[in-house]
Amino acid sequence: MDPTAIRTYAILEDSHWWFLGRREVIGRLLEARLAGPLRILDWGCGTGGNFRMLSRFGRVTSVDASDLSLELCRARGISDVIKAATLQEFPVQDQYDLVTNFDVLEHIADDVGFLRDLHRVLRDNGHVLVTVPAYQFLWSDLDRLLGHVRRYNKRDLVRCFEEAGFTVSVASYFNSFLAVPFIAVRWTQTRTRRASTLKDYAMELHPWLNNLFLFMMTLEAAIVPRMPMPFGTSIILLAKKRET
């Protein structure tokens, strides 16, 4: 991701309904499924917008490949940050109860290989929590801009984790209530080619509309830990390291 997009991302994840709503979905699932305190490895932490939420559940180590992203993390007061592009580069000094990977797996060419490698940084009975974009038919110029390799459906994502030696505890779509307008906007942006930057694609909304969309995502956040959503533009999955 280029520096302009990274700086835009840092701004958006503190205010935009989608980033705030995703955080609600993640937090509610963690509250429902995992007891803290946890030792957490946030792989692909970006600019650190999820750090405060994750810190409610334990101690967080943040990892990213981008110097700028880690600089922005430190500007937020996040001190436990490590630069690494691959797990082979990561200095394993501890094993973790939970590895988080929020909208990162779709960037990795060998996703199953990456998930297998996570075993060495996970404690026995450790968990992995990921979010990814859903449905290849929603592929757009935004995916290319962000450096995505693929989008997922739930069945294929579950299969990746099972092949990598995990047992899936929860797998659900989200951003379901707003999926239809979300898809319509992405389709229009792709067809008209009027969006060329992350800021263009995110669209600046009036605060009342931003708050309304966030409210809809908050409603979903209360449902997902109890009942998987059958459709949505993103997927959240929690898996447990399989005993060997």
mmCIF file of N, CA and C in Angstrom, residues 108-170:
data_model
loop_
_atom_site.group_PDB
_atom_site.id
_atom_site.type_symbol
_atom_site.label_atom_id
_atom_site.label_comp_id
_atom_site.label_asym_id
_atom_site.label_seq_id
_atom_site.Cartn_x
_atom_site.Cartn_y
_atom_site.Cartn_z
ATOM 1 N N ILE A 108 -1.912 -12.373 1.018
ATOM 2 C CA ILE A 108 -0.853 -13.384 1.102
ATOM 3 C C ILE A 108 -1.078 -14.459 0.042
ATOM 4 N N ALA A 109 -0.087 -14.643 -0.839
ATOM 5 C CA ALA A 109 -0.242 -15.581 -1.951
ATOM 6 C C ALA A 109 -0.496 -17.003 -1.447
ATOM 7 N N ASP A 110 0.340 -17.478 -0.535
ATOM 8 C CA ASP A 110 0.188 -18.830 0.020
ATOM 9 C C ASP A 110 -0.520 -18.726 1.372
ATOM 10 N N ASP A 111 -1.826 -18.594 1.339
ATOM 11 C CA ASP A 111 -2.564 -18.382 2.583
ATOM 12 C C ASP A 111 -2.531 -19.606 3.486
ATOM 13 N N VAL A 112 -2.640 -20.804 2.912
ATOM 14 C CA VAL A 112 -2.605 -22.019 3.721
ATOM 15 C C VAL A 112 -1.222 -22.192 4.355
ATOM 16 N N GLY A 113 -0.170 -21.910 3.594
ATOM 17 C CA GLY A 113 1.177 -22.000 4.150
ATOM 18 C C GLY A 113 1.388 -21.025 5.292
ATOM 19 N N PHE A 114 0.875 -19.813 5.148
ATOM 20 C CA PHE A 114 0.967 -18.827 6.215
ATOM 21 C C PHE A 114 0.247 -19.326 7.466
ATOM 22 N N LEU A 115 -0.940 -19.879 7.299
ATOM 23 C CA LEU A 115 -1.705 -20.369 8.452
ATOM 24 C C LEU A 115 -0.986 -21.540 9.126
ATOM 25 N N ARG A 116 -0.367 -22.407 8.342
ATOM 26 C CA ARG A 116 0.410 -23.512 8.942
ATOM 27 C C ARG A 116 1.554 -22.968 9.782
ATOM 28 N N ASP A 117 2.212 -21.924 9.266
ATOM 29 C CA ASP A 117 3.347 -21.343 9.988
ATOM 30 C C ASP A 117 2.931 -20.717 11.313
ATOM 31 N N LEU A 118 1.675 -20.343 11.428
ATOM 32 C CA LEU A 118 1.203 -19.732 12.678
ATOM 33 C C LEU A 118 1.278 -20.695 13.860
ATOM 34 N N HIS A 119 1.307 -21.988 13.599
ATOM 35 C CA HIS A 119 1.347 -22.963 14.692
ATOM 36 C C HIS A 119 2.541 -22.727 15.619
ATOM 37 N N ARG A 120 3.663 -22.305 15.050
ATOM 38 C CA ARG A 120 4.863 -22.167 15.877
ATOM 39 C C ARG A 120 4.795 -20.969 16.809
ATOM 40 N N VAL A 121 3.899 -20.009 16.537
ATOM 41 C CA VAL A 121 3.783 -18.858 17.434
ATOM 42 C C VAL A 121 2.573 -18.968 18.354
ATOM 43 N N LEU A 122 1.802 -20.056 18.209
ATOM 44 C CA LEU A 122 0.605 -20.251 19.022
ATOM 45 C C LEU A 122 0.850 -21.254 20.137
ATOM 46 N N ARG A 123 0.354 -20.954 21.298
ATOM 47 C CA ARG A 123 0.371 -21.912 22.392
ATOM 48 C C ARG A 123 -0.609 -23.043 22.111
ATOM 49 N N ASP A 124 -0.494 -24.117 22.876
ATOM 50 C CA ASP A 124 -1.483 -25.187 22.789
ATOM 51 C C ASP A 124 -2.855 -24.594 23.060
ATOM 52 N N ASN A 125 -3.822 -24.995 22.259
ATOM 53 C CA ASN A 125 -5.193 -24.483 22.342
ATOM 54 C C ASN A 125 -5.300 -22.999 21.979
ATOM 55 N N GLY A 126 -4.257 -22.454 21.300
ATOM 56 C CA GLY A 126 -4.312 -21.069 20.854
ATOM 57 C C GLY A 126 -5.289 -20.882 19.705
ATOM 58 N N HIS A 127 -5.677 -19.625 19.482
ATOM 59 C CA HIS A 127 -6.687 -19.291 18.476
ATOM 60 C C HIS A 127 -6.149 -18.301 17.448
ATOM 61 N N VAL A 128 -6.783 -18.318 16.281
ATOM 62 C CA VAL A 128 -6.555 -17.332 15.230
ATOM 63 C C VAL A 128 -7.892 -16.684 14.900
ATOM 64 N N LEU A 129 -7.895 -15.363 14.804
ATOM 65 C CA LEU A 129 -9.107 -14.627 14.447
ATOM 66 C C LEU A 129 -8.794 -13.761 13.233
ATOM 67 N N VAL A 130 -9.550 -13.966 12.141
ATOM 68 C CA VAL A 130 -9.308 -13.208 10.919
ATOM 69 C C VAL A 130 -10.596 -12.561 10.424
ATOM 70 N N THR A 131 -10.426 -11.475 9.668
ATOM 71 C CA THR A 131 -11.485 -10.957 8.810
ATOM 72 C C THR A 131 -10.913 -10.854 7.407
ATOM 73 N N VAL A 132 -11.771 -11.102 6.414
ATOM 74 C CA VAL A 132 -11.355 -11.028 5.007
ATOM 75 C C VAL A 132 -12.524 -10.477 4.181
ATOM 76 N N PRO A 133 -12.226 -9.928 2.996
ATOM 77 C CA PRO A 133 -13.309 -9.509 2.100
ATOM 78 C C PRO A 133 -13.969 -10.718 1.445
ATOM 79 N N ALA A 134 -15.261 -10.613 1.210
ATOM 80 C CA ALA A 134 -16.031 -11.748 0.703
ATOM 81 C C ALA A 134 -16.337 -11.611 -0.793
ATOM 82 N N TYR A 135 -16.418 -12.782 -1.440
ATOM 83 C CA TYR A 135 -16.946 -12.965 -2.788
ATOM 84 C C TYR A 135 -16.052 -12.392 -3.892
ATOM 85 N N GLN A 136 -15.564 -13.313 -4.706
ATOM 86 C CA GLN A 136 -14.725 -12.914 -5.831
ATOM 87 C C GLN A 136 -15.509 -12.073 -6.842
ATOM 88 N N PHE A 137 -16.823 -12.248 -6.917
ATOM 89 C CA PHE A 137 -17.593 -11.458 -7.879
ATOM 90 C C PHE A 137 -17.635 -9.973 -7.499
ATOM 91 N N LEU A 138 -17.210 -9.642 -6.269
ATOM 92 C CA LEU A 138 -17.123 -8.245 -5.859
ATOM 93 C C LEU A 138 -15.741 -7.644 -6.128
ATOM 94 N N TRP A 139 -14.873 -8.403 -6.796
ATOM 95 C CA TRP A 139 -13.534 -7.898 -7.114
ATOM 96 C C TRP A 139 -13.638 -6.597 -7.899
ATOM 97 N N SER A 140 -12.847 -5.616 -7.492
ATOM 98 C CA SER A 140 -12.895 -4.299 -8.134
ATOM 99 C C SER A 140 -11.509 -3.685 -8.173
ATOM 100 N N ASP A 141 -11.422 -2.494 -8.732
ATOM 101 C CA ASP A 141 -10.142 -1.774 -8.757
ATOM 102 C C ASP A 141 -9.642 -1.479 -7.349
ATOM 103 N N LEU A 142 -10.555 -1.399 -6.382
ATOM 104 C CA LEU A 142 -10.129 -1.177 -4.998
ATOM 105 C C LEU A 142 -9.282 -2.346 -4.507
ATOM 106 N N ASP A 143 -9.647 -3.577 -4.881
ATOM 107 C CA ASP A 143 -8.847 -4.743 -4.495
ATOM 108 C C ASP A 143 -7.442 -4.635 -5.064
ATOM 109 N N ARG A 144 -7.334 -4.216 -6.313
ATOM 110 C CA ARG A 144 -6.008 -4.034 -6.921
ATOM 111 C C ARG A 144 -5.240 -2.913 -6.220
ATOM 112 N N LEU A 145 -5.932 -1.829 -5.902
ATOM 113 C CA LEU A 145 -5.300 -0.705 -5.216
ATOM 114 C C LEU A 145 -4.732 -1.122 -3.866
ATOM 115 N N LEU A 146 -5.456 -1.984 -3.150
ATOM 116 C CA LEU A 146 -5.040 -2.413 -1.818
ATOM 117 C C LEU A 146 -4.061 -3.584 -1.848
ATOM 118 N N GLY A 147 -3.824 -4.153 -3.032
ATOM 119 C CA GLY A 147 -2.864 -5.246 -3.138
ATOM 120 C C GLY A 147 -3.432 -6.606 -2.782
ATOM 121 N N HIS A 148 -4.740 -6.789 -2.975
ATOM 122 C CA HIS A 148 -5.353 -8.083 -2.682
ATOM 123 C C HIS A 148 -4.955 -9.116 -3.733
ATOM 124 N N VAL A 149 -4.878 -10.359 -3.300
ATOM 125 C CA VAL A 149 -4.643 -11.490 -4.195
ATOM 126 C C VAL A 149 -5.967 -12.165 -4.543
ATOM 127 N N ARG A 150 -6.898 -12.133 -3.599
ATOM 128 C CA ARG A 150 -8.183 -12.820 -3.781
ATOM 129 C C ARG A 150 -9.207 -12.248 -2.809
ATOM 130 N N ARG A 151 -10.470 -12.625 -3.026
ATOM 131 C CA ARG A 151 -11.531 -12.489 -2.046
ATOM 132 C C ARG A 151 -12.028 -13.905 -1.761
ATOM 133 N N TYR A 152 -12.755 -14.102 -0.667
ATOM 134 C CA TYR A 152 -13.119 -15.439 -0.205
ATOM 135 C C TYR A 152 -14.632 -15.629 -0.147
ATOM 136 N N ASN A 153 -15.060 -16.882 -0.267
ATOM 137 C CA ASN A 153 -16.368 -17.244 0.272
ATOM 138 C C ASN A 153 -16.125 -18.047 1.548
ATOM 139 N N LYS A 154 -17.146 -18.202 2.344
ATOM 140 C CA LYS A 154 -16.954 -18.818 3.661
ATOM 141 C C LYS A 154 -16.472 -20.255 3.558
ATOM 142 N N ARG A 155 -17.006 -20.998 2.629
ATOM 143 C CA ARG A 155 -16.617 -22.411 2.495
ATOM 144 C C ARG A 155 -15.128 -22.540 2.206
ATOM 145 N N ASP A 156 -14.615 -21.727 1.281
ATOM 146 C CA ASP A 156 -13.196 -21.812 0.925
ATOM 147 C C ASP A 156 -12.301 -21.363 2.078
ATOM 148 N N LEU A 157 -12.741 -20.353 2.817
ATOM 149 C CA LEU A 157 -11.944 -19.882 3.954
ATOM 150 C C LEU A 157 -11.868 -20.956 5.039
ATOM 151 N N VAL A 158 -12.995 -21.592 5.317
ATOM 152 C CA VAL A 158 -13.004 -22.684 6.300
ATOM 153 C C VAL A 158 -12.074 -23.803 5.847
ATOM 154 N N ARG A 159 -12.106 -24.140 4.572
ATOM 155 C CA ARG A 159 -11.245 -25.206 4.056
ATOM 156 C C ARG A 159 -9.770 -24.851 4.220
ATOM 157 N N CYS A 160 -9.407 -23.594 3.987
ATOM 158 C CA CYS A 160 -8.013 -23.171 4.184
ATOM 159 C C CYS A 160 -7.551 -23.447 5.608
ATOM 160 N N PHE A 161 -8.382 -23.091 6.582
ATOM 161 C CA PHE A 161 -8.008 -23.294 7.984
ATOM 162 C C PHE A 161 -7.942 -24.779 8.328
ATOM 163 N N GLU A 162 -8.860 -25.554 7.828
ATOM 164 C CA GLU A 162 -8.838 -26.996 8.119
ATOM 165 C C GLU A 162 -7.606 -27.657 7.502
ATOM 166 N N GLU A 163 -7.240 -27.266 6.284
ATOM 167 C CA GLU A 163 -6.035 -27.808 5.647
ATOM 168 C C GLU A 163 -4.784 -27.429 6.429
ATOM 169 N N ALA A 164 -4.835 -26.264 7.098
ATOM 170 C CA ALA A 164 -3.676 -25.770 7.841
ATOM 171 C C ALA A 164 -3.615 -26.298 9.269
ATOM 172 N N GLY A 165 -4.554 -27.169 9.658
ATOM 173 C CA GLY A 165 -4.484 -27.801 10.968
ATOM 174 C C GLY A 165 -5.236 -27.078 12.068
ATOM 175 N N PHE A 166 -6.309 -26.367 11.709
ATOM 176 C CA PHE A 166 -7.133 -25.674 12.694
ATOM 177 C C PHE A 166 -8.541 -26.240 12.708
ATOM 178 N N THR A 167 -9.189 -26.070 13.843
ATOM 179 C CA THR A 167 -10.613 -26.396 13.964
ATOM 180 C C THR A 167 -11.379 -25.083 14.030
ATOM 181 N N VAL A 168 -12.305 -24.895 13.120
ATOM 182 C CA VAL A 168 -13.039 -23.636 13.035
ATOM 183 C C VAL A 168 -14.149 -23.611 14.075
ATOM 184 N N SER A 169 -14.156 -22.557 14.895
ATOM 185 C CA SER A 169 -15.170 -22.388 15.931
ATOM 186 C C SER A 169 -16.333 -21.525 15.455
ATOM 187 N N VAL A 170 -16.017 -20.443 14.749
ATOM 188 C CA VAL A 170 -17.029 -19.517 14.249
ATOM 189 C C VAL A 170 -16.626 -19.085 12.848
#
